[in-house]
């Protein structure tokens, strides 16, 4: 019986030692904190001037809505092939790098199907980063499509460029 008691006490001591050892090595770590992100997102048109007018006169390019919209007005394209070219500069005035994702045109309707608007250098800028104080330049061409015989008078439309925040890869 004495041997059984010693074994029972040994098992109990062993179980207590394992429990105490587990308790000594078991820890909880609680981490609390607050992260704050600061920055501004502000990409805008900063320059747009009529550079060339062929078969047209009085065209205007106006930057509106705090640099978010560019409105182009061409009073009259006089013949097929007549065009206006407008060099444009976009500047990232914010502190967050941005990437061009989309070009939105509004105001061109079915009635203005004789008008063809093209962007030279803008397609290449898609998915390219514009850094803080960085610029992107391109040219907009408004042309009476030489393949369309109907008139192209009084053209007015707006352009808005959609940018998104550049994120880490």
mmCIF file of C-alpha atoms in Angstrom, residues 8-11 15 22 25 30 43 47 53 57 59 65 78-79 81-82 92 100 102 111-112 124 142 169:
data_model
loop_
_atom_site.group_PDB
_atom_site.id
_atom_site.type_symbol
_atom_site.label_atom_id
_atom_site.label_comp_id
_atom_site.label_asym_id
_atom_site.label_seq_id
_atom_site.Cartn_x
_atom_site.Cartn_y
_atom_site.Cartn_z
ATOM 1 C CA UNK A 8 -0.173 8.354 -6.344
ATOM 2 C CA UNK A 9 1.654 11.204 -4.625
ATOM 3 C CA UNK A 10 4.288 11.140 -7.393
ATOM 4 C CA UNK A 11 1.598 11.367 -10.094
ATOM 5 C CA UNK A 15 0.620 16.809 -12.590
ATOM 6 C CA UNK A 22 2.419 25.540 -18.188
ATOM 7 C CA UNK A 25 5.107 29.835 -19.725
ATOM 8 C CA UNK A 30 -2.447 42.644 -25.657
ATOM 9 C CA UNK A 43 -4.928 66.333 -58.920
ATOM 10 C CA UNK A 47 -2.841 74.798 -67.765
ATOM 11 C CA UNK A 53 -6.606 76.755 -84.819
ATOM 12 C CA UNK A 57 -11.386 80.931 -84.630
ATOM 13 C CA UNK A 59 -11.915 78.535 -79.444
ATOM 14 C CA UNK A 65 -14.466 73.587 -60.555
ATOM 15 C CA UNK A 78 -15.472 75.686 -90.963
ATOM 16 C CA UNK A 79 -14.738 72.615 -93.105
ATOM 17 C CA UNK A 81 -10.416 68.525 -91.505
ATOM 18 C CA UNK A 82 -10.546 71.836 -89.572
ATOM 19 C CA UNK A 92 -0.682 66.700 -58.506
ATOM 20 C CA UNK A 100 -4.915 58.158 -64.052
ATOM 21 C CA UNK A 102 -10.322 57.110 -66.755
ATOM 22 C CA UNK A 111 -25.598 65.741 -83.069
ATOM 23 C CA UNK A 112 -21.869 66.377 -82.730
ATOM 24 C CA UNK A 124 0.406 56.470 -72.346
ATOM 25 C CA UNK A 142 -10.917 68.751 -81.635
ATOM 26 C CA UNK A 169 2.528 46.895 -54.626
#
